[in-house]
Short mmCIF file of C-alpha atoms in Angstrom, two decimals:
data_model
loop_
_atom_site.label_atom_id
_atom_site.label_comp_id
_atom_site.label_asym_id
_atom_site.label_seq_id
_atom_site.Cartn_x
_atom_site.Cartn_y
_atom_site.Cartn_z
CA MET A 1 -40.42 20.38 -54.71
CA TRP A 2 -39.29 23.77 -56.02
CA PRO A 3 -36.05 23.52 -58.05
CA GLY A 4 -34.54 26.84 -59.14
CA GLY A 5 -31.27 28.59 -59.84
CA GLU A 6 -30.56 26.69 -63.07
CA ALA A 7 -32.64 25.76 -66.11
CA LEU A 8 -34.64 22.63 -65.28
CA ASP A 9 -33.79 19.95 -67.82
CA ALA A 10 -36.76 18.01 -69.18
CA ALA A 11 -35.09 14.64 -68.55
CA LEU A 12 -34.40 15.58 -64.93
CA ALA A 13 -38.00 16.71 -64.52
CA ARG A 14 -39.26 13.36 -65.77
CA ASP A 15 -36.99 11.58 -63.27
CA LEU A 16 -38.19 13.77 -60.39
CA LEU A 17 -41.93 13.60 -61.04
CA PRO A 18 -42.57 10.10 -59.60
CA ARG A 19 -40.44 10.90 -56.54
CA VAL A 20 -42.26 14.03 -55.33
CA GLN A 21 -45.86 15.04 -54.63
CA GLN A 22 -45.59 18.24 -56.68
CA LEU A 23 -42.89 19.66 -58.93
CA TRP A 24 -42.68 23.39 -59.60
CA ASN A 25 -40.02 25.04 -61.74
CA VAL A 26 -39.34 28.46 -60.23
CA TYR A 27 -37.37 31.39 -61.59
CA GLY A 28 -36.15 34.70 -60.25
CA PRO A 29 -32.94 36.73 -59.74
CA THR A 30 -31.78 38.20 -56.45
CA GLU A 31 -32.42 41.72 -57.79
CA ALA A 32 -36.13 40.85 -58.11
CA THR A 33 -36.63 39.30 -54.65
CA VAL A 34 -35.54 35.82 -55.76
CA LEU A 35 -38.84 34.43 -57.13
CA SER A 36 -40.64 36.01 -60.06
CA SER A 37 -42.37 33.15 -61.89
CA ALA A 38 -43.36 29.53 -61.41
CA TYR A 39 -44.50 26.62 -63.54
CA ARG A 40 -46.08 23.42 -62.24
CA VAL A 41 -44.74 20.36 -64.04
CA THR A 42 -47.13 17.44 -64.43
CA ALA A 43 -46.78 13.98 -65.92
CA ALA A 44 -49.02 15.05 -68.80
CA ASP A 45 -46.80 18.00 -69.69
CA ASP A 46 -45.44 18.34 -73.19
CA VAL A 47 -42.28 20.17 -72.15
CA ASP A 48 -40.62 22.36 -74.71
CA GLY A 49 -39.20 19.86 -77.19
CA THR A 50 -37.14 22.43 -79.06
CA ASP A 51 -35.26 23.62 -76.01
CA GLY A 52 -35.29 20.47 -73.94
CA THR A 53 -36.06 22.57 -70.85
CA VAL A 54 -39.14 23.07 -68.72
CA PRO A 55 -40.85 26.48 -69.05
CA ILE A 56 -40.33 29.03 -66.29
CA GLY A 57 -44.03 29.77 -66.48
CA HIS A 58 -46.16 32.82 -65.70
CA PRO A 59 -45.40 35.72 -63.34
CA LEU A 60 -46.27 35.34 -59.69
CA PRO A 61 -48.93 37.69 -58.27
CA GLY A 62 -47.69 41.27 -58.25
CA GLU A 63 -44.98 40.61 -60.85
CA ARG A 64 -44.84 41.66 -64.51
CA LEU A 65 -42.62 39.86 -67.04
CA TYR A 66 -41.74 41.43 -70.39
CA VAL A 67 -39.84 39.93 -73.33
CA MET A 68 -37.92 42.83 -74.90
CA ASP A 69 -36.02 43.14 -78.17
CA PRO A 70 -32.54 44.79 -78.38
CA LEU A 71 -34.17 48.21 -79.02
CA GLY A 72 -36.25 48.06 -75.84
CA ARG A 73 -39.52 47.14 -77.55
CA LEU A 74 -41.86 44.29 -76.69
CA ALA A 75 -40.91 41.19 -78.69
CA PRO A 76 -43.68 39.22 -80.43
CA PRO A 77 -44.62 35.75 -79.09
CA GLY A 78 -42.13 33.11 -80.23
CA VAL A 79 -39.28 35.62 -80.62
CA THR A 80 -36.37 35.40 -78.20
CA GLY A 81 -35.66 38.54 -76.20
CA GLU A 82 -34.35 39.78 -72.87
CA LEU A 83 -36.55 39.27 -69.81
CA TRP A 84 -37.45 42.43 -67.92
CA ILE A 85 -39.15 42.11 -64.53
CA GLY A 86 -41.53 44.76 -63.22
CA GLY A 87 -44.02 44.99 -60.40
CA ALA A 88 -43.43 44.55 -56.70
CA GLY A 89 -40.31 42.40 -56.96
CA PRO A 90 -37.46 44.57 -58.33
CA ALA A 91 -35.09 46.10 -55.80
CA LEU A 92 -34.33 49.83 -55.60
CA GLY A 93 -30.89 49.29 -57.10
CA TYR A 94 -27.33 48.35 -56.18
CA HIS A 95 -25.86 49.81 -53.01
CA ARG A 96 -23.53 52.70 -53.89
CA ARG A 97 -23.38 51.60 -57.54
CA PRO A 98 -25.30 54.33 -59.39
CA GLU A 99 -23.94 53.51 -62.86
CA LEU A 100 -24.74 49.81 -62.51
CA THR A 101 -28.16 50.67 -61.12
CA ALA A 102 -28.93 52.96 -64.06
CA ALA A 103 -28.00 50.24 -66.55
CA ALA A 104 -29.96 47.43 -64.89
CA PHE A 105 -33.04 49.21 -63.53
CA VAL A 106 -35.07 50.93 -66.24
CA PRO A 107 -38.54 52.45 -66.70
CA ASP A 108 -41.43 50.01 -67.00
CA PRO A 109 -42.55 49.93 -70.67
CA ALA A 110 -46.21 49.53 -69.77
CA VAL A 111 -46.70 51.23 -66.39
CA PRO A 112 -45.97 54.98 -66.09
CA GLY A 113 -43.64 55.60 -63.17
CA GLY A 114 -42.91 51.89 -62.80
CA ARG A 115 -39.46 50.33 -62.86
CA CYS A 116 -38.09 47.09 -64.28
CA TYR A 117 -35.01 45.02 -63.68
CA ARG A 118 -33.19 43.91 -66.84
CA THR A 119 -32.23 40.33 -66.04
CA GLY A 120 -29.82 39.65 -68.93
CA ASP A 121 -31.66 36.33 -69.36
CA LEU A 122 -33.03 35.44 -72.77
CA VAL A 123 -36.52 33.95 -73.00
CA ARG A 124 -39.28 33.44 -75.50
CA ARG A 125 -43.02 33.28 -75.01
CA ARG A 126 -44.77 30.12 -76.22
CA PRO A 127 -48.19 30.28 -77.93
CA ASP A 128 -49.78 29.25 -74.61
CA GLY A 129 -48.14 32.22 -72.88
CA GLU A 130 -45.57 30.24 -70.91
CA LEU A 131 -42.03 31.63 -70.89
CA VAL A 132 -39.08 29.41 -71.81
CA PHE A 133 -35.52 30.21 -70.74
CA ARG A 134 -33.11 30.38 -73.71
CA GLY A 135 -29.78 31.41 -72.15
CA ARG A 136 -27.86 34.50 -71.13
CA ARG A 137 -27.41 37.75 -73.04
CA ASP A 138 -23.76 37.84 -71.97
CA HIS A 139 -23.26 34.40 -73.54
CA GLN A 140 -23.91 35.90 -76.95
CA LEU A 141 -21.03 36.31 -79.35
CA LYS A 142 -20.48 36.92 -83.02
CA ILE A 143 -18.84 34.35 -85.27
CA ARG A 144 -18.19 35.47 -88.86
CA GLY A 145 -20.91 38.07 -88.62
CA TYR A 146 -23.55 35.78 -87.11
CA ARG A 147 -24.89 36.48 -83.64
CA VAL A 148 -24.61 33.23 -81.69
CA GLU A 149 -26.32 32.42 -78.39
CA LEU A 150 -24.51 29.48 -76.82
CA GLY A 151 -27.35 28.78 -74.40
CA GLU A 152 -29.78 28.38 -77.27
CA ILE A 153 -27.58 25.67 -78.83
CA GLU A 154 -27.07 23.92 -75.50
CA ALA A 155 -30.79 23.93 -74.79
CA ALA A 156 -31.52 22.39 -78.19
CA LEU A 157 -28.89 19.71 -77.56
CA ARG A 158 -30.52 18.79 -74.27
CA GLY A 159 -33.64 18.01 -76.26
CA HIS A 160 -31.91 14.94 -77.73
CA PRO A 161 -33.22 11.89 -75.85
CA ASP A 162 -29.74 10.34 -75.55
CA VAL A 163 -27.93 13.49 -74.38
CA ALA A 164 -27.55 13.82 -70.61
CA HIS A 165 -25.39 16.96 -70.56
CA ALA A 166 -24.14 19.39 -73.19
CA VAL A 167 -22.12 22.57 -73.42
CA VAL A 168 -20.97 24.62 -76.41
CA THR A 169 -17.88 26.82 -76.52
CA ALA A 170 -16.20 29.05 -79.07
CA ARG A 171 -12.62 28.41 -80.16
CA GLY A 172 -10.30 30.54 -82.26
CA HIS A 173 -10.51 34.19 -83.25
CA GLY A 174 -11.57 36.19 -86.27
CA ALA A 175 -11.92 34.14 -89.44
CA GLU A 176 -10.80 31.02 -87.55
CA ALA A 177 -13.52 31.29 -84.88
CA HIS A 178 -15.75 28.24 -84.68
CA LEU A 179 -18.08 26.41 -82.32
CA VAL A 180 -17.20 23.22 -80.44
CA GLY A 181 -19.91 21.02 -78.97
CA TYR A 182 -19.29 18.83 -75.91
CA VAL A 183 -21.85 16.14 -75.12
CA ALA A 184 -22.22 13.34 -72.62
CA GLY A 185 -24.71 10.59 -73.34
CA THR A 186 -27.23 9.09 -70.94
CA VAL A 187 -24.88 6.08 -71.02
CA PRO A 188 -21.40 5.87 -72.61
CA GLY A 189 -21.71 5.53 -76.36
CA ALA A 190 -25.40 6.54 -76.42
CA VAL A 191 -24.79 9.47 -78.77
CA THR A 192 -22.14 10.54 -81.27
CA GLY A 193 -21.13 14.01 -82.36
CA ALA A 194 -22.58 13.34 -85.81
CA GLN A 195 -25.95 12.45 -84.26
CA ALA A 196 -25.87 15.54 -82.08
CA ALA A 197 -25.09 17.72 -85.12
CA GLU A 198 -27.93 16.20 -87.14
CA HIS A 199 -30.28 16.77 -84.21
CA LEU A 200 -29.35 20.47 -84.23
CA ARG A 201 -29.68 20.82 -88.00
CA ARG A 202 -33.32 19.84 -87.74
CA ARG A 203 -33.94 22.64 -85.22
CA LEU A 204 -31.47 25.48 -85.70
CA PRO A 205 -29.87 27.45 -88.55
CA GLU A 206 -26.71 25.89 -89.97
CA TYR A 207 -24.43 28.57 -88.51
CA LEU A 208 -25.48 27.49 -85.00
CA VAL A 209 -24.34 23.88 -85.52
CA PRO A 210 -20.81 23.27 -84.13
CA HIS A 211 -18.43 21.76 -86.68
CA ARG A 212 -16.17 20.22 -84.03
CA TRP A 213 -17.46 17.76 -81.43
CA VAL A 214 -16.13 16.04 -78.33
CA VAL A 215 -18.11 13.19 -76.78
CA LEU A 216 -17.27 12.40 -73.16
CA ASP A 217 -18.57 9.88 -70.64
CA ALA A 218 -19.24 12.85 -68.32
CA LEU A 219 -18.57 16.59 -68.50
CA PRO A 220 -16.10 17.94 -65.91
CA THR A 221 -17.85 19.85 -63.14
CA LEU A 222 -17.03 22.28 -60.35
CA PRO A 223 -17.96 21.54 -56.71
CA SER A 224 -21.14 23.58 -57.35
CA GLY A 225 -22.16 21.07 -60.01
CA LYS A 226 -21.75 23.51 -62.90
CA VAL A 227 -19.64 22.53 -65.91
CA ASP A 228 -15.96 23.36 -65.47
CA LEU A 229 -15.32 25.09 -68.79
CA ALA A 230 -11.61 25.39 -68.09
CA ALA A 231 -11.32 21.59 -67.77
CA LEU A 232 -12.95 20.80 -71.11
CA PRO A 233 -10.40 19.17 -73.44
CA GLU A 234 -9.45 20.76 -76.72
CA PRO A 235 -10.96 18.84 -79.66
CA ASP A 236 -7.53 17.80 -80.87
CA GLN A 237 -6.69 16.44 -77.43
CA ALA A 238 -9.84 14.39 -77.01
CA GLY A 239 -8.69 11.63 -79.32
CA GLY A 240 -10.33 8.46 -80.56
CA PRO A 241 -14.09 8.35 -80.87
CA ALA A 242 -14.50 11.66 -79.06
CA THR A 243 -14.46 13.59 -82.33
CA ALA A 244 -17.47 13.17 -84.53
CA GLY A 245 -16.04 13.74 -87.99
CA ARG A 246 -14.08 11.33 -90.13
CA PRO A 247 -11.21 12.32 -92.42
CA VAL A 248 -12.02 12.90 -96.07
CA ALA A 249 -11.57 9.67 -98.02
CA SER A 250 -12.61 9.70 -101.68
CA VAL A 251 -10.92 11.69 -104.42
CA MET A 252 -13.96 13.95 -104.70
CA GLU A 253 -14.04 14.59 -100.95
CA GLU A 254 -10.36 15.50 -101.04
CA LEU A 255 -10.98 17.90 -103.93
CA VAL A 256 -13.91 19.55 -102.18
CA ALA A 257 -11.99 19.80 -98.90
CA ASP A 258 -9.08 21.44 -100.71
CA VAL A 259 -11.32 24.00 -102.39
CA TRP A 260 -13.18 24.75 -99.15
CA ALA A 261 -9.88 25.17 -97.32
CA GLN A 262 -8.68 27.69 -99.89
CA ILE A 263 -11.91 29.68 -99.94
CA LEU A 264 -12.50 29.63 -96.18
CA ALA A 265 -8.85 30.00 -95.18
CA THR A 266 -8.85 26.98 -92.89
CA ASP A 267 -6.56 23.98 -92.85
CA ARG A 268 -8.62 21.31 -91.08
CA ILE A 269 -11.80 20.00 -92.67
CA ASP A 270 -13.51 16.69 -91.97
CA ALA A 271 -16.02 14.81 -94.10
CA GLY A 272 -18.76 15.63 -91.60
CA ASP A 273 -18.09 19.39 -91.59
CA SER A 274 -20.71 21.82 -92.85
CA PHE A 275 -19.68 24.57 -95.26
CA PHE A 276 -21.75 27.17 -93.43
CA GLY A 277 -20.72 25.86 -90.03
CA LEU A 278 -17.14 26.57 -91.08
CA GLY A 279 -18.07 30.17 -91.78
CA GLY A 280 -19.17 29.92 -95.39
CA HIS A 281 -21.67 32.39 -96.84
CA SER A 282 -23.34 33.06 -100.18
CA LEU A 283 -20.34 34.84 -101.74
CA ALA A 284 -17.97 32.09 -100.62
CA ALA A 285 -20.39 29.47 -101.99
CA THR A 286 -20.32 31.22 -105.37
CA ARG A 287 -16.53 31.13 -105.35
CA VAL A 288 -16.55 27.42 -104.48
CA ALA A 289 -18.93 26.67 -107.35
CA GLY A 290 -16.71 28.62 -109.75
CA ARG A 291 -13.52 26.93 -108.58
CA LEU A 292 -15.07 23.46 -108.92
CA ARG A 293 -16.50 24.30 -112.33
CA ASP A 294 -13.04 25.26 -113.58
CA THR A 295 -11.48 22.11 -112.11
CA LEU A 296 -14.13 19.59 -113.14
CA GLY A 297 -15.11 21.10 -116.47
CA CYS A 298 -18.87 21.09 -115.81
CA ALA A 299 -21.40 23.51 -114.38
CA VAL A 300 -21.75 23.37 -110.60
CA PRO A 301 -24.89 25.15 -109.38
CA VAL A 302 -24.41 27.20 -106.23
CA ARG A 303 -27.72 25.83 -104.99
CA LEU A 304 -26.14 22.39 -104.69
CA LEU A 305 -24.00 23.62 -101.81
CA PHE A 306 -26.93 25.27 -100.06
CA ASP A 307 -28.99 22.10 -100.34
CA HIS A 308 -26.13 19.81 -99.26
CA PRO A 309 -23.76 21.81 -96.99
CA VAL A 310 -22.08 18.79 -95.32
CA LEU A 311 -18.86 17.91 -97.17
CA ALA A 312 -19.46 14.17 -97.60
CA ASP A 313 -23.00 14.73 -98.85
CA PHE A 314 -21.96 17.57 -101.14
CA ALA A 315 -19.08 15.53 -102.59
CA GLU A 316 -21.41 12.61 -103.28
CA ARG A 317 -23.92 14.84 -105.07
CA LEU A 318 -21.11 16.54 -106.96
CA GLU A 319 -19.77 13.20 -108.13
CA ARG A 320 -23.22 12.25 -109.45
CA LEU A 321 -23.40 15.59 -111.23
CA VAL A 322 -20.05 14.99 -112.93
CA MET A 323 -21.01 11.46 -113.98
CA ASP A 324 -24.33 12.69 -115.39
CA ASP A 325 -22.44 15.33 -117.34
CA ILE A 326 -20.07 12.73 -118.78
CA VAL A 327 -22.94 10.47 -119.83
CA ALA A 328 -24.88 13.36 -121.36
CA THR A 329 -21.87 14.67 -123.28
CA PRO A 330 -20.12 11.89 -125.27
CA GLY A 331 -16.52 12.72 -126.01
CA HIS A 332 -16.48 15.41 -123.33
CA ASN A 333 -12.88 16.14 -122.37
CA HIS A 334 -13.40 15.69 -118.65
CA PRO A 335 -10.30 15.67 -116.43
CA GLY A 336 -11.39 12.49 -114.68
CA LYS A 337 -11.97 10.62 -117.89
#
């Protein structure tokens, strides 16, 4: 069996293996004669646990695959870059589209006189040389100065054993832009948004972890089987257990949420939200620490927020800090005393 056209999910590969004699994951765009690489999946495979997808493998005979950085240089192993395809596969160009041809078909970086097709696909090379698909270049966007690759987040989510399908979208504009994660469990109730977020935090930088979540029994799809992005519900419309966060509850959580809202210019913060996922940065963290110091009457180290960016966790640590300060300073005129 030779599945292709979409990233092969590791869970699907495991389901297919006992049903077929051989399973090959194949990759290749139309502009490079359809097939450019292949990877044989076996029962003994340790598929890429970070991405949750099966590698796309090595180039087929006569093909050359390059992982290129944004400046058109070869990217080191382990670094995500754009896949360029050289060799016998690439077409001559697009019919009567000279500008598009010039942008997509470029000189081969290693073979004088050779040509490559720029796929727009993002990949990284594993230590064993196998290539792993990471998403699309045109799915990149910037949120509060951070370059975000939605496919990278979705691939990491698919690595969760209880996640059957996942998609990540961006909502809002400018300072209000944020990520929303949509997940469907292997069975209803198998995974929560909080569990999905924690799974990502162990694998990706904090700014790549969505701070809003919607858990559905199944993601809406088009007749082609792809996720129907237009049919995804807004987080506020999902209701009930679909959202992962809980409202702030304690006095300290309310105080922290109020300060974060003022500093980050946002009006909706849940106890499970991450400061940096909401767009916080080092300067904003310094302002938060200063505001809390003035309110609580004790020193609040900025490092505390970096070590505990989730509101509920940060509020709990902050409350301990305040209590320790009261105990260590008898007669201290603390506002909560």
